[in-house]
PDB file of C-alpha atoms and ligand atoms in Angstrom:
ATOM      1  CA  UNK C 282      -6.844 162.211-131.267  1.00  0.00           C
ATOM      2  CA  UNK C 283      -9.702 163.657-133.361  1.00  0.00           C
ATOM      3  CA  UNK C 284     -12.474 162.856-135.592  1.00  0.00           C
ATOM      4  CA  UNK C 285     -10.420 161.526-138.628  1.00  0.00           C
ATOM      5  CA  UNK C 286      -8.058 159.155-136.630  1.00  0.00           C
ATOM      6  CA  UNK C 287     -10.622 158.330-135.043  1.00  0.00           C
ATOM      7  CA  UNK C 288     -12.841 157.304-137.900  1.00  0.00           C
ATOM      8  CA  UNK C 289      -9.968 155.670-139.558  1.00  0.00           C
ATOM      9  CA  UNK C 290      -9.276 153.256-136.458  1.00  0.00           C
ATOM     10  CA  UNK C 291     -13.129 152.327-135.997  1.00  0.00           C
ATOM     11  CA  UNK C 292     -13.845 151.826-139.155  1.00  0.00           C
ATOM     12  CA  UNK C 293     -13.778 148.108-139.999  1.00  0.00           C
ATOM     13  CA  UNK C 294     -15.978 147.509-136.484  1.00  0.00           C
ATOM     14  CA  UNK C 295     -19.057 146.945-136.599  1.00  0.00           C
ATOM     15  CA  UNK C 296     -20.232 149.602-134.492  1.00  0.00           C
ATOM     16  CA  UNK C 297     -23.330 151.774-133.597  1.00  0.00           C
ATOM     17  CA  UNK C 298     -22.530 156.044-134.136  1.00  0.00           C
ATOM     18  CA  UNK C 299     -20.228 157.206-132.675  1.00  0.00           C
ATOM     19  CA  UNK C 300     -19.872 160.717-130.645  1.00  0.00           C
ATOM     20  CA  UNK C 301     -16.817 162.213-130.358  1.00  0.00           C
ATOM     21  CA  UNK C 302     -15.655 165.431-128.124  1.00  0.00           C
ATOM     22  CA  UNK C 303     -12.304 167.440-127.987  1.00  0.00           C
ATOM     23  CA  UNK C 304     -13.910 167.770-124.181  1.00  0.00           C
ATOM     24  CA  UNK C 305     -17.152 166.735-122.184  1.00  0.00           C
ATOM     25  CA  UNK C 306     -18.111 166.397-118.564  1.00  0.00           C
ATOM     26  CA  UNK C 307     -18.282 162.471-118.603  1.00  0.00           C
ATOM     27  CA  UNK C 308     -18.893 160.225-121.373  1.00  0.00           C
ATOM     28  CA  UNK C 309     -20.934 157.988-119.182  1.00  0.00           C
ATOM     29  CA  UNK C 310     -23.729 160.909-118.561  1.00  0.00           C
ATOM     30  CA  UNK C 311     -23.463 161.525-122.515  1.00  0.00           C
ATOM     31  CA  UNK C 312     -23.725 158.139-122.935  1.00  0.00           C
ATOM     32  CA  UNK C 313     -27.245 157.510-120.534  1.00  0.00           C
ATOM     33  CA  UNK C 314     -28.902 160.417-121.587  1.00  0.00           C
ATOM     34  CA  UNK C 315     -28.087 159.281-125.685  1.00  0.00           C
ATOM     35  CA  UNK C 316     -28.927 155.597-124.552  1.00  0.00           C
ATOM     36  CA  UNK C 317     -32.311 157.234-123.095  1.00  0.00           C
ATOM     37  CA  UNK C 318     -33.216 159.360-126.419  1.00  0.00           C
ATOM     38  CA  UNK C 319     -32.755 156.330-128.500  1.00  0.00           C
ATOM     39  CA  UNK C 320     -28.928 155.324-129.817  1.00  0.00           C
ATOM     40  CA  UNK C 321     -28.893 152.048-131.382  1.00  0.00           C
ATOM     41  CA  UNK C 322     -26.571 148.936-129.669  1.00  0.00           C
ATOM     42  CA  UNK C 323     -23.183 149.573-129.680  1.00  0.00           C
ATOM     43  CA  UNK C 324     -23.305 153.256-130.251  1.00  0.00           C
ATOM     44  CA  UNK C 325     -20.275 154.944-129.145  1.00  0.00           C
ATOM     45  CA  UNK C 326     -19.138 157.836-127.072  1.00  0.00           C
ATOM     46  CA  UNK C 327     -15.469 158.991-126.847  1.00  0.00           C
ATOM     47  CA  UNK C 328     -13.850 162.391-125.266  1.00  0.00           C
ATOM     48  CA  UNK C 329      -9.851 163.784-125.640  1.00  0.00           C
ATOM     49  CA  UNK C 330     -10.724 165.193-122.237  1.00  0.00           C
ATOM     50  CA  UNK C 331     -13.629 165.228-119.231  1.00  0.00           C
ATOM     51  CA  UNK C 332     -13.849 167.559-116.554  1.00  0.00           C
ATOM     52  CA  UNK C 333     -16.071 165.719-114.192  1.00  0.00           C
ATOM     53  CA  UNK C 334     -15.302 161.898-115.034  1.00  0.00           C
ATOM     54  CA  UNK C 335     -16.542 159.367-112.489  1.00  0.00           C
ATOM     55  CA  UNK C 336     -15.547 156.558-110.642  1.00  0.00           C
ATOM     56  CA  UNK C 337     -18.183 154.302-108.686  1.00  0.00           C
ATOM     57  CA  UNK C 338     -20.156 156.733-106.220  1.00  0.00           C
ATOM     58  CA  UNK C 339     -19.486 159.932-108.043  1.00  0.00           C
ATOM     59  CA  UNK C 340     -15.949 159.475-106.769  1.00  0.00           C
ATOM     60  CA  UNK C 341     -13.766 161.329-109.550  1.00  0.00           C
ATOM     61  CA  UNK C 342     -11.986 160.008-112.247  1.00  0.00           C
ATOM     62  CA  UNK C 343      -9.236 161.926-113.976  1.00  0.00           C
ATOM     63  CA  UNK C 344      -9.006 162.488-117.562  1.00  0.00           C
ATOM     64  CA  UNK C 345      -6.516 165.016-118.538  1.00  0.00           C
ATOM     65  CA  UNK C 346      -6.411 166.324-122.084  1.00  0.00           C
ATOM     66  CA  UNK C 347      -4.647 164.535-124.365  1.00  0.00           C
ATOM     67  CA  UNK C 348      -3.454 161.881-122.377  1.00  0.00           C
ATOM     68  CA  UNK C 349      -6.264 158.809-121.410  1.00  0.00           C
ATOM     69  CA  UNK C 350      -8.392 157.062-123.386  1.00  0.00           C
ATOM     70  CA  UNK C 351     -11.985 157.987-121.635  1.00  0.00           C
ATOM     71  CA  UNK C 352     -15.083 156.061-123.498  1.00  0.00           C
ATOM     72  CA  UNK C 353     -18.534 155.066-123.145  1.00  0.00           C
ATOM     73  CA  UNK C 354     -19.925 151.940-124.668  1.00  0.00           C
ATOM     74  CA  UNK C 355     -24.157 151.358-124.816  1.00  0.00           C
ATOM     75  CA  UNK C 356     -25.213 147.945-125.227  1.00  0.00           C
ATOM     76  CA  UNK C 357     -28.874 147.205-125.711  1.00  0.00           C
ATOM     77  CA  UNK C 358     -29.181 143.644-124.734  1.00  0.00           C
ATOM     78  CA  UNK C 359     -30.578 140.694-126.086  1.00  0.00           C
ATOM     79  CA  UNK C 360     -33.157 138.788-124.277  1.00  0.00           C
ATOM     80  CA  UNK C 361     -30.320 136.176-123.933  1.00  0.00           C
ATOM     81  CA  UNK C 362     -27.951 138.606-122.353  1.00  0.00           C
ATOM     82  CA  UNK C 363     -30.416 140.319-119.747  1.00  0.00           C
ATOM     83  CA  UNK C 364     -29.956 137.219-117.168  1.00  0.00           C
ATOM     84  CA  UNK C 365     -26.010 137.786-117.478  1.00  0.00           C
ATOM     85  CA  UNK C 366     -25.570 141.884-117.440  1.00  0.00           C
ATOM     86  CA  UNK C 367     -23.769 141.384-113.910  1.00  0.00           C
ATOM     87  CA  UNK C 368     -21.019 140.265-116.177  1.00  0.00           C
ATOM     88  CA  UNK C 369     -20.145 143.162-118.487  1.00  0.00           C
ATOM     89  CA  UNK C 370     -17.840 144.371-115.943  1.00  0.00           C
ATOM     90  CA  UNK C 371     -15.874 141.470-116.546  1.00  0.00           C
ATOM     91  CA  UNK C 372     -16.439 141.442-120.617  1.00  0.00           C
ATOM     92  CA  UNK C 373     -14.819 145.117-120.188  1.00  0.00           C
ATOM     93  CA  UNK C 374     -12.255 144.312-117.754  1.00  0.00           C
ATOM     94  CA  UNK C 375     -11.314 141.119-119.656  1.00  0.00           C
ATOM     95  CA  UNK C 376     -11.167 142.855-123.161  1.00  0.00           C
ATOM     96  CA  UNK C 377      -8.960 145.163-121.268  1.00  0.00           C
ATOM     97  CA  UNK C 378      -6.669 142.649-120.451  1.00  0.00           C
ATOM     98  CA  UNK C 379      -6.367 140.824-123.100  1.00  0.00           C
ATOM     99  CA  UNK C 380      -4.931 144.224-125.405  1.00  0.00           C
ATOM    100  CA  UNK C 381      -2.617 144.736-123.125  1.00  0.00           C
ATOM    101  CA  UNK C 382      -1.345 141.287-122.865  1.00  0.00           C
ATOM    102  CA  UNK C 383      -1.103 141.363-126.794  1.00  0.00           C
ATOM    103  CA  UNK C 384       1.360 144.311-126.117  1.00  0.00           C
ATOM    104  CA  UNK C 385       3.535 141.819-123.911  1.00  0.00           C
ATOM    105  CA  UNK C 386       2.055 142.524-120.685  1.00  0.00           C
ATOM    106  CA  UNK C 387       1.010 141.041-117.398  1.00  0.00           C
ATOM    107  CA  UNK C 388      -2.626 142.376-117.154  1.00  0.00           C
ATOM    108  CA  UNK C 389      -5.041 141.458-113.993  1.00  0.00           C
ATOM    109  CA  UNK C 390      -8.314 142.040-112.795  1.00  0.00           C
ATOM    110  CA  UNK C 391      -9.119 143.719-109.476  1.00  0.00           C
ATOM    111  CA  UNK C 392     -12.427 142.911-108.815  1.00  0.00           C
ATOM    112  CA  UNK C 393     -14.885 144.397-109.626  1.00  0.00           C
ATOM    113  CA  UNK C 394     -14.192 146.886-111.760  1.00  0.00           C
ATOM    114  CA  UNK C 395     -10.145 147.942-112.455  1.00  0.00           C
ATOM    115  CA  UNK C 396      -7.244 146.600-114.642  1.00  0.00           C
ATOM    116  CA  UNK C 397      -4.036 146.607-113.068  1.00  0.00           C
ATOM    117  CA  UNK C 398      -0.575 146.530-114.467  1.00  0.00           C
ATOM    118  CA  UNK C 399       2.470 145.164-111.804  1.00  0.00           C
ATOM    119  CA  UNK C 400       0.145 145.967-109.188  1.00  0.00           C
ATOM    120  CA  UNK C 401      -0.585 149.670-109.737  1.00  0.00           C
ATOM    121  CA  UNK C 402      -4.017 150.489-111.375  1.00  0.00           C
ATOM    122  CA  UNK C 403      -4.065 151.669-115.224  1.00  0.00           C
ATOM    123  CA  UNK C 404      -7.666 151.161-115.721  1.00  0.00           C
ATOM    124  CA  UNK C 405     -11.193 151.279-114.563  1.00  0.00           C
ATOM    125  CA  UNK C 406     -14.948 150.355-114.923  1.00  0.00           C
ATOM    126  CA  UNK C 407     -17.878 152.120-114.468  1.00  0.00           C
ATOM    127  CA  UNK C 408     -21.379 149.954-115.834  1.00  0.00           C
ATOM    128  CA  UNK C 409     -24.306 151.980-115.571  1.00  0.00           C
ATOM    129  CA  UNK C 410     -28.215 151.154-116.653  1.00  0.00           C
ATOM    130  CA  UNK C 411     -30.883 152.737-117.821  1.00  0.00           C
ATOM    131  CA  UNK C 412     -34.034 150.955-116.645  1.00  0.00           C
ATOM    132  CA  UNK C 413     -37.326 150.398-118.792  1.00  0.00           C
ATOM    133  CA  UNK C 414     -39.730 149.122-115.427  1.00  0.00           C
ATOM    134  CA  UNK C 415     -37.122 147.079-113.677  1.00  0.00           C
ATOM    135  CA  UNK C 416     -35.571 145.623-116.520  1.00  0.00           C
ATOM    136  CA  UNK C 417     -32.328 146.986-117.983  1.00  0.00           C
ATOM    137  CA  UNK C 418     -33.012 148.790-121.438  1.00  0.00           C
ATOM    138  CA  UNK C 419     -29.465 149.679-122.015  1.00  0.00           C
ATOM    139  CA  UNK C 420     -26.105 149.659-120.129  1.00  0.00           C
ATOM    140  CA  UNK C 421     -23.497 151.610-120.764  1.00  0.00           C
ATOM    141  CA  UNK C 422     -19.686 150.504-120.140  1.00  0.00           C
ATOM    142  CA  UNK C 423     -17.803 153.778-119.080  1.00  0.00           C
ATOM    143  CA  UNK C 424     -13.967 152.883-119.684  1.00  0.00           C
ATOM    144  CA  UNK C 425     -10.739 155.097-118.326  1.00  0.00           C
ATOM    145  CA  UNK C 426      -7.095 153.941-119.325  1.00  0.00           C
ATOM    146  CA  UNK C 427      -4.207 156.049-118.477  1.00  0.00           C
ATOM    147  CA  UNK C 428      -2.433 155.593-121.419  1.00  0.00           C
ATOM    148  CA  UNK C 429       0.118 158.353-121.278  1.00  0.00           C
ATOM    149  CA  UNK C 430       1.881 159.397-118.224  1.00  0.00           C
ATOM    150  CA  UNK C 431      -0.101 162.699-117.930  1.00  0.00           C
ATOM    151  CA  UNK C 432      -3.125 160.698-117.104  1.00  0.00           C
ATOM    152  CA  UNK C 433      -1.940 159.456-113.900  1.00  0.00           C
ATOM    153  CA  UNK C 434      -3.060 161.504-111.182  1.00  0.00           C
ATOM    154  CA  UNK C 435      -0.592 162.368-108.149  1.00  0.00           C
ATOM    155  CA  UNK C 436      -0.361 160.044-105.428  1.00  0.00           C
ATOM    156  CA  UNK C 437      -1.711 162.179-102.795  1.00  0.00           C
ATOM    157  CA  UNK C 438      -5.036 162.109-104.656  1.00  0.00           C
ATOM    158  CA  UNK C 439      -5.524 158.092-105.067  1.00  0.00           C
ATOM    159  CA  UNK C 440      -6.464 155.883-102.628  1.00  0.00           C
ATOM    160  CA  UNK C 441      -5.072 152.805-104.865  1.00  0.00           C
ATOM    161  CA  UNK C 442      -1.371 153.153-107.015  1.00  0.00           C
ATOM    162  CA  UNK C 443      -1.572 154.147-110.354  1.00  0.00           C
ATOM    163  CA  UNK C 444       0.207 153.762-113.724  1.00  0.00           C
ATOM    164  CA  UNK C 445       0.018 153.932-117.380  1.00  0.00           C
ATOM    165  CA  UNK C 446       0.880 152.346-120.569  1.00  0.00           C
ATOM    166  CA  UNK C 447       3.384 154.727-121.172  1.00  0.00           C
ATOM    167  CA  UNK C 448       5.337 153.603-118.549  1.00  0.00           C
ATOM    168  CA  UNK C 449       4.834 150.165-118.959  1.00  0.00           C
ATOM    169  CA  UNK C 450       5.553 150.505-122.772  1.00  0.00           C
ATOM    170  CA  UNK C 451       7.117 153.874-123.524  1.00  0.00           C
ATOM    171  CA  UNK C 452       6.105 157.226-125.550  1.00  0.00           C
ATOM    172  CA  UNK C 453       4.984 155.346-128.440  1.00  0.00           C
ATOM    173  CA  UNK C 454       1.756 153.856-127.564  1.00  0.00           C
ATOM    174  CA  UNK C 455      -1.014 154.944-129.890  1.00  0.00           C
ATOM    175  CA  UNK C 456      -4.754 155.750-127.814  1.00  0.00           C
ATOM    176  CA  UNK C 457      -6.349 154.600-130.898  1.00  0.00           C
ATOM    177  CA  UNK C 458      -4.958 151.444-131.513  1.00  0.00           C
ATOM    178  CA  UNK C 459      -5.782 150.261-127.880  1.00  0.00           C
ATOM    179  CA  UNK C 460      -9.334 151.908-128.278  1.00  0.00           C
ATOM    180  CA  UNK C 461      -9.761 149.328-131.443  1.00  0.00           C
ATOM    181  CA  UNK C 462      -8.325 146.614-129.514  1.00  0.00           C
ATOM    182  CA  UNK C 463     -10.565 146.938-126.265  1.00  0.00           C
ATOM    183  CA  UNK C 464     -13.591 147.326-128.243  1.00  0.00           C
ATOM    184  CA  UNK C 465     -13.224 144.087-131.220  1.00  0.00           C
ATOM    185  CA  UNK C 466     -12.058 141.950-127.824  1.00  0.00           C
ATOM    186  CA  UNK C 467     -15.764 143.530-126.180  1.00  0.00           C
ATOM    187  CA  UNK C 468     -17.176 142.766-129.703  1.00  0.00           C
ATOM    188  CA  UNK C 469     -15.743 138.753-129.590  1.00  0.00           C
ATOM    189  CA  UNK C 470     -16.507 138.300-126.149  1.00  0.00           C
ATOM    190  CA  UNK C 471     -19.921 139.496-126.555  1.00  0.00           C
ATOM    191  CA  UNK C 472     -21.324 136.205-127.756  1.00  0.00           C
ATOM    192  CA  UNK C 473     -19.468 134.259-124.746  1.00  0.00           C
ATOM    193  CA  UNK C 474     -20.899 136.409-121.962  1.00  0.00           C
ATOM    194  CA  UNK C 475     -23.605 133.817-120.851  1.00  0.00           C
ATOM    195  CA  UNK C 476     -21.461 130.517-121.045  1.00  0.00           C
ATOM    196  CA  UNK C 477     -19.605 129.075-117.893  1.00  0.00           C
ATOM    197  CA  UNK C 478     -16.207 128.845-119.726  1.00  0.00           C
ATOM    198  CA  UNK C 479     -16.649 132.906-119.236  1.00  0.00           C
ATOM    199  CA  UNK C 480     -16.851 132.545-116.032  1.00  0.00           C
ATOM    200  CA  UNK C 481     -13.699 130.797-115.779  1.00  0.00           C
ATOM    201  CA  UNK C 482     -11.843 132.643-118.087  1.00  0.00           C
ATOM    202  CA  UNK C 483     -12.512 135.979-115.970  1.00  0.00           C
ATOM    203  CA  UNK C 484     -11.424 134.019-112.811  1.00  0.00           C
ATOM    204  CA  UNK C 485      -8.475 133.239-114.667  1.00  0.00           C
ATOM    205  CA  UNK C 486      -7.546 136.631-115.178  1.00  0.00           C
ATOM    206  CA  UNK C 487      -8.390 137.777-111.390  1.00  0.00           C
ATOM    207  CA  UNK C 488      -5.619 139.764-109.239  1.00  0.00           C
ATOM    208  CA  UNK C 489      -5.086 138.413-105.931  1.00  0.00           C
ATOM    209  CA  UNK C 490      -6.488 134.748-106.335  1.00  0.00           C
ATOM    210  CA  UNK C 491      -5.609 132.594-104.099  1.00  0.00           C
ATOM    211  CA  UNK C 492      -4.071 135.096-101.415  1.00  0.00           C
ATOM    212  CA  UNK C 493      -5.226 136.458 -98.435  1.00  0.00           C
ATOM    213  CA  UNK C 494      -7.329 140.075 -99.056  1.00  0.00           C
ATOM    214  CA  UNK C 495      -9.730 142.462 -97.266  1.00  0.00           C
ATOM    215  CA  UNK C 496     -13.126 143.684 -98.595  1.00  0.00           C
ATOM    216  CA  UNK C 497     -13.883 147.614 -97.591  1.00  0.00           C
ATOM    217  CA  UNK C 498     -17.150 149.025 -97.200  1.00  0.00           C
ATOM    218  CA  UNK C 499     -19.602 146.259 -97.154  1.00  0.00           C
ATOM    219  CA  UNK C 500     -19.987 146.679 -93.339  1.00  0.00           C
ATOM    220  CA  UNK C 501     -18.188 148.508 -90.283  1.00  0.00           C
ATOM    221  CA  UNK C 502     -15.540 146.069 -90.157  1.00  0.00           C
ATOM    222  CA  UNK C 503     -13.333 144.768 -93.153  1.00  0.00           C
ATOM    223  CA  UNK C 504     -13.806 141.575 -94.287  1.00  0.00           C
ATOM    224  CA  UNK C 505     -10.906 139.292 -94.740  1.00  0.00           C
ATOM    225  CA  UNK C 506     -10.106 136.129 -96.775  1.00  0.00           C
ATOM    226  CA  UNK C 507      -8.469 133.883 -99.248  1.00  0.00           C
ATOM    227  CA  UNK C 508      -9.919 135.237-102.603  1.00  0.00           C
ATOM    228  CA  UNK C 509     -10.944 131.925-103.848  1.00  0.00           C
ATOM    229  CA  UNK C 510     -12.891 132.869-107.806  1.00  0.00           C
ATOM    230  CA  UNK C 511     -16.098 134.063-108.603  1.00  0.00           C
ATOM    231  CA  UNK C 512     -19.910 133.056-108.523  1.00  0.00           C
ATOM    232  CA  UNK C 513     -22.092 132.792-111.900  1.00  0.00           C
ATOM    233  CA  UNK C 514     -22.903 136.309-111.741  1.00  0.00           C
ATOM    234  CA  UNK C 515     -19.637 137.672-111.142  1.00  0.00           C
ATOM    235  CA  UNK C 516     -19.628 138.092-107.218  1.00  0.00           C
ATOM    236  CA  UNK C 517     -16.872 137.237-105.371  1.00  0.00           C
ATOM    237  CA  UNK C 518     -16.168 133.867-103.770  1.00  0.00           C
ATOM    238  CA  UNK C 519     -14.173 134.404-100.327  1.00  0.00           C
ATOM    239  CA  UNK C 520     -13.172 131.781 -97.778  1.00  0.00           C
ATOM    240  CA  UNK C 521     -12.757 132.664 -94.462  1.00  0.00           C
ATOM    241  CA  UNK C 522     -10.355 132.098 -91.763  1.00  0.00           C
ATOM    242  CA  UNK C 523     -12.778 129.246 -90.025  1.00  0.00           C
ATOM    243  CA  UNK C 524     -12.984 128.046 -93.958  1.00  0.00           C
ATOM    244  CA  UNK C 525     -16.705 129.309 -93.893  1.00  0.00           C
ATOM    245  CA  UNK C 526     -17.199 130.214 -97.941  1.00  0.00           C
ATOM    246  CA  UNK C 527     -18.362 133.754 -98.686  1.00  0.00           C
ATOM    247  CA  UNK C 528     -19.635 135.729-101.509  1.00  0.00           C
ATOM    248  CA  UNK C 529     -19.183 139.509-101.587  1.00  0.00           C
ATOM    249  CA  UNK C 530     -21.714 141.217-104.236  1.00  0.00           C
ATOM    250  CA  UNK C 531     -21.334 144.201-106.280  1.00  0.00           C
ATOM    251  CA  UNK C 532     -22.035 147.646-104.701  1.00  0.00           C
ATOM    252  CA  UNK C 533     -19.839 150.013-102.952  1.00  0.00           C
ATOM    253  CA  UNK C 534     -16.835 147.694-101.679  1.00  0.00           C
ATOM    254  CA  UNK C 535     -12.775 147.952-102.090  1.00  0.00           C
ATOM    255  CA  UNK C 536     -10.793 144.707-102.525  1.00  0.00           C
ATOM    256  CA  UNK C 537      -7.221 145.389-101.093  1.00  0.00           C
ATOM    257  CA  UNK C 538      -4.303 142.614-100.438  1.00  0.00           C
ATOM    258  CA  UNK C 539      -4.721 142.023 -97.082  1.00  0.00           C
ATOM    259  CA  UNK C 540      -2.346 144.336 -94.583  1.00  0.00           C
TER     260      UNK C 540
HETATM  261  P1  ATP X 864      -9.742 151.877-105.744  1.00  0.00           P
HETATM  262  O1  ATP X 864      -9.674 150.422-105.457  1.00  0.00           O
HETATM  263  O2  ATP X 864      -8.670 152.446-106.575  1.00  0.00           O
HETATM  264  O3  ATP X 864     -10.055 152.717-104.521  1.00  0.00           O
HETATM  265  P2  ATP X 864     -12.328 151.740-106.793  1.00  0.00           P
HETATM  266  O4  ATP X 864     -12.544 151.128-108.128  1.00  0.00           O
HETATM  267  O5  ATP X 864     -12.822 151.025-105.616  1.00  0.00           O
HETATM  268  O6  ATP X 864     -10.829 152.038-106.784  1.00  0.00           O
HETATM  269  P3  ATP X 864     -13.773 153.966-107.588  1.00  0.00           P
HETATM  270  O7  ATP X 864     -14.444 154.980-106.807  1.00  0.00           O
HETATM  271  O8  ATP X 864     -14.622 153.014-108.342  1.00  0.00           O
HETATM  272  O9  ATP X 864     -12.828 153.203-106.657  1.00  0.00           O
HETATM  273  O10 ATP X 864     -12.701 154.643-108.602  1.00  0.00           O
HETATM  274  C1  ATP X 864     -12.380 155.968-108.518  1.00  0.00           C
HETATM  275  C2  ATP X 864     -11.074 156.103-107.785  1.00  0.00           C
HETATM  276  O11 ATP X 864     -10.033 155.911-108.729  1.00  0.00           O
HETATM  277  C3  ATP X 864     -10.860 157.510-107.229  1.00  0.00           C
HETATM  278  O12 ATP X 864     -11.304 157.572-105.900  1.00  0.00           O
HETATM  279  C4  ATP X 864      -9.356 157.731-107.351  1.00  0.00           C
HETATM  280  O13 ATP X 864      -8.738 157.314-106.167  1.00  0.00           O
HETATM  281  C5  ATP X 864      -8.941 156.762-108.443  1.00  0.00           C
HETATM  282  N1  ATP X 864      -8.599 157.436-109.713  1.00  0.00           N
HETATM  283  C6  ATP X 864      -9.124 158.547-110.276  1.00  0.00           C
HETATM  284  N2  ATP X 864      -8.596 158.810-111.474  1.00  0.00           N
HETATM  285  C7  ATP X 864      -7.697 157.846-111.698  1.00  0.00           C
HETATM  286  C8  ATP X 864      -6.813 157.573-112.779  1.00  0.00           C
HETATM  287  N3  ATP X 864      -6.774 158.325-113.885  1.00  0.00           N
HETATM  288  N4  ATP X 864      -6.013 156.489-112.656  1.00  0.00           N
HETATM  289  C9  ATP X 864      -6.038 155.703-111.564  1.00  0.00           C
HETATM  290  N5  ATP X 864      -6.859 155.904-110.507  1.00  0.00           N
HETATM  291  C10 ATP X 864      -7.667 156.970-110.579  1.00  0.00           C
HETATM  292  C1  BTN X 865     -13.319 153.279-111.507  1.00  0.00           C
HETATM  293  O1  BTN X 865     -12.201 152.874-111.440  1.00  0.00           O
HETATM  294  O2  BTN X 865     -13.978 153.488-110.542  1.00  0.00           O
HETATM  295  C2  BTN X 865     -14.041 153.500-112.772  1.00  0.00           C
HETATM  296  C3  BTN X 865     -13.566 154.662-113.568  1.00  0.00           C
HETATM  297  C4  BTN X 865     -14.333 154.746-114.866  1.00  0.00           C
HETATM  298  C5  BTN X 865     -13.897 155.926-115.688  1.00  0.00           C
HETATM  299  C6  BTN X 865     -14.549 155.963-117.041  1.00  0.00           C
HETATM  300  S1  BTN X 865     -13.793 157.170-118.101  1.00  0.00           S
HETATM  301  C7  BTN X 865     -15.085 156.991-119.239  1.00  0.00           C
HETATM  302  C8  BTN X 865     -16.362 156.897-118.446  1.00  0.00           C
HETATM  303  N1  BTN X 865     -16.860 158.200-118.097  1.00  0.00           N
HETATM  304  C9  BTN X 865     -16.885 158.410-116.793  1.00  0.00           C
HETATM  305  O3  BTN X 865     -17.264 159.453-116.237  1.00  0.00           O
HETATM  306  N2  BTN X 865     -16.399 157.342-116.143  1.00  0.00           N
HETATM  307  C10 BTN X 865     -16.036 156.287-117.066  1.00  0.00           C
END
């Protein structure tokens, strides 16, 4: 990848700038403090390579050269969006999904924040604010896809399976076209995010519905249930084992298929 393709890819969206680098700590930190000094909506930033990518709580996220696609998006939102910004996870995840299932794949959402591919993880979400009093000025959407097979870091260092495209698809899979793809199906989803039929359409696309899983980290214990859909604002609708209904919220918290 570099400038030219990159130009030549983008070029019929309607986008913001865009900010490109052959290498960068993490687009997401390039992308708050550009959101913070004034880039206009749907600005763009997009490394070949970041040495200190990040998952949710600093935890890392590996981007080798070359091989991942590794881009931040900034959205300054409406007045009509603010009530619904707990649901750009789900506009990313489900724009995700939805270019990969155009390339003949079975794509599904692990709540909150990854895209999974037979199981084994070849995505993930990082949504991050920057505040104007406690309103939201500007989110960005940080996006990682393993795309090639270098991007997929060794087991020993993953807490979840991973995979790519590459080995879902082969060597021919082009970063760029699935970077176009992820951000016009972000771009027609955009005007959807507040309606309820997006609500249903992300349930649609959830991993694990309807089976048994754990939540990790909301408290000392696990908590365990049949992953029934989602609330309005994107949390997580469980039922428990004395079919009590409950609703896990964003934060720190791991969904795993119940041992
Ligand atoms: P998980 O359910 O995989 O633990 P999570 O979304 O709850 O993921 P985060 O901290 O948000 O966890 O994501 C970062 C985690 O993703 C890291 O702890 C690491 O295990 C894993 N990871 C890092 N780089 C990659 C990658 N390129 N592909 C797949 N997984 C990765
Ligand atoms: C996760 O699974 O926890 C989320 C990983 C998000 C990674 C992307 S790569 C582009 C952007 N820059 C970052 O530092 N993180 C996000």
């Amino acid at each position: 990848m570099n400038k030219n393709t990159l130009k030549k890819a983008l070029s019929k969206l309607p986008l913001g700038d865009v900010r490109y680098f052959d290498s960068v700590g993490s687009t997401n930190n390039e992308a708050l403090a550009w959101a913070t000094s004034g880039a206009k909506d749907l600005s763009l930033v997009i490394a070949d390579e970041q040495s200190a990518g990040r998952g949710r709580l600093d935890r890392k996220w590996f981007t080798p050269k070359g091989t991942s696609l590794a881009f931040s998006l900034i959205l300054r939102p409406t007045a009509d969006e603010k009530p619904h910004l707990t649901r750009t996870v789900g506009l990313a995840a489900l724009a995700i999904a939805d270019s990969l299932r155009t390339r003949g794949l079975v794509a599904q959402i692990k709540w909150p924040n990854d895209v999974l591919l037979n199981g084994h993880k070849v995505a993930g979400i990082l949504t991050e604010s920057v505040w104007s009093g406690d309103e939201a000025d500007c989110l960005v959407i940080g996006i990682g896809v393993n795309v090639l097979k270098g991007a997929v870091p060794s087991p020993e260092l993953l807490q979840f399976p991973a995979t790519s495209l590459e080995d879902a698809l082969g060597p021919a899979i082009q970063r760029t076209e699935v970077l176009h793809d992820i951000l016009a199906g972000m771009l027609a989803l955009r005007p959807h995010l507040g309606s309820s039929s997006f609500i249903a359409t992300w349930e649609k696309a959830l991993a694990f519905r309807g089976e048994q899983v754990q939540i990790e980290g909301g408290g000392p214990a696990p908590i365990t249930g049949k992953l029934l859909g989602l609330e309005s604002d994107g949390s997580l609708r469980l039922l428990d084992e004395h079919d009590n209904s409950i609703t896990v919220r964003f934060g720190d918290v791991r969904l795993r298929p119940r041992a």
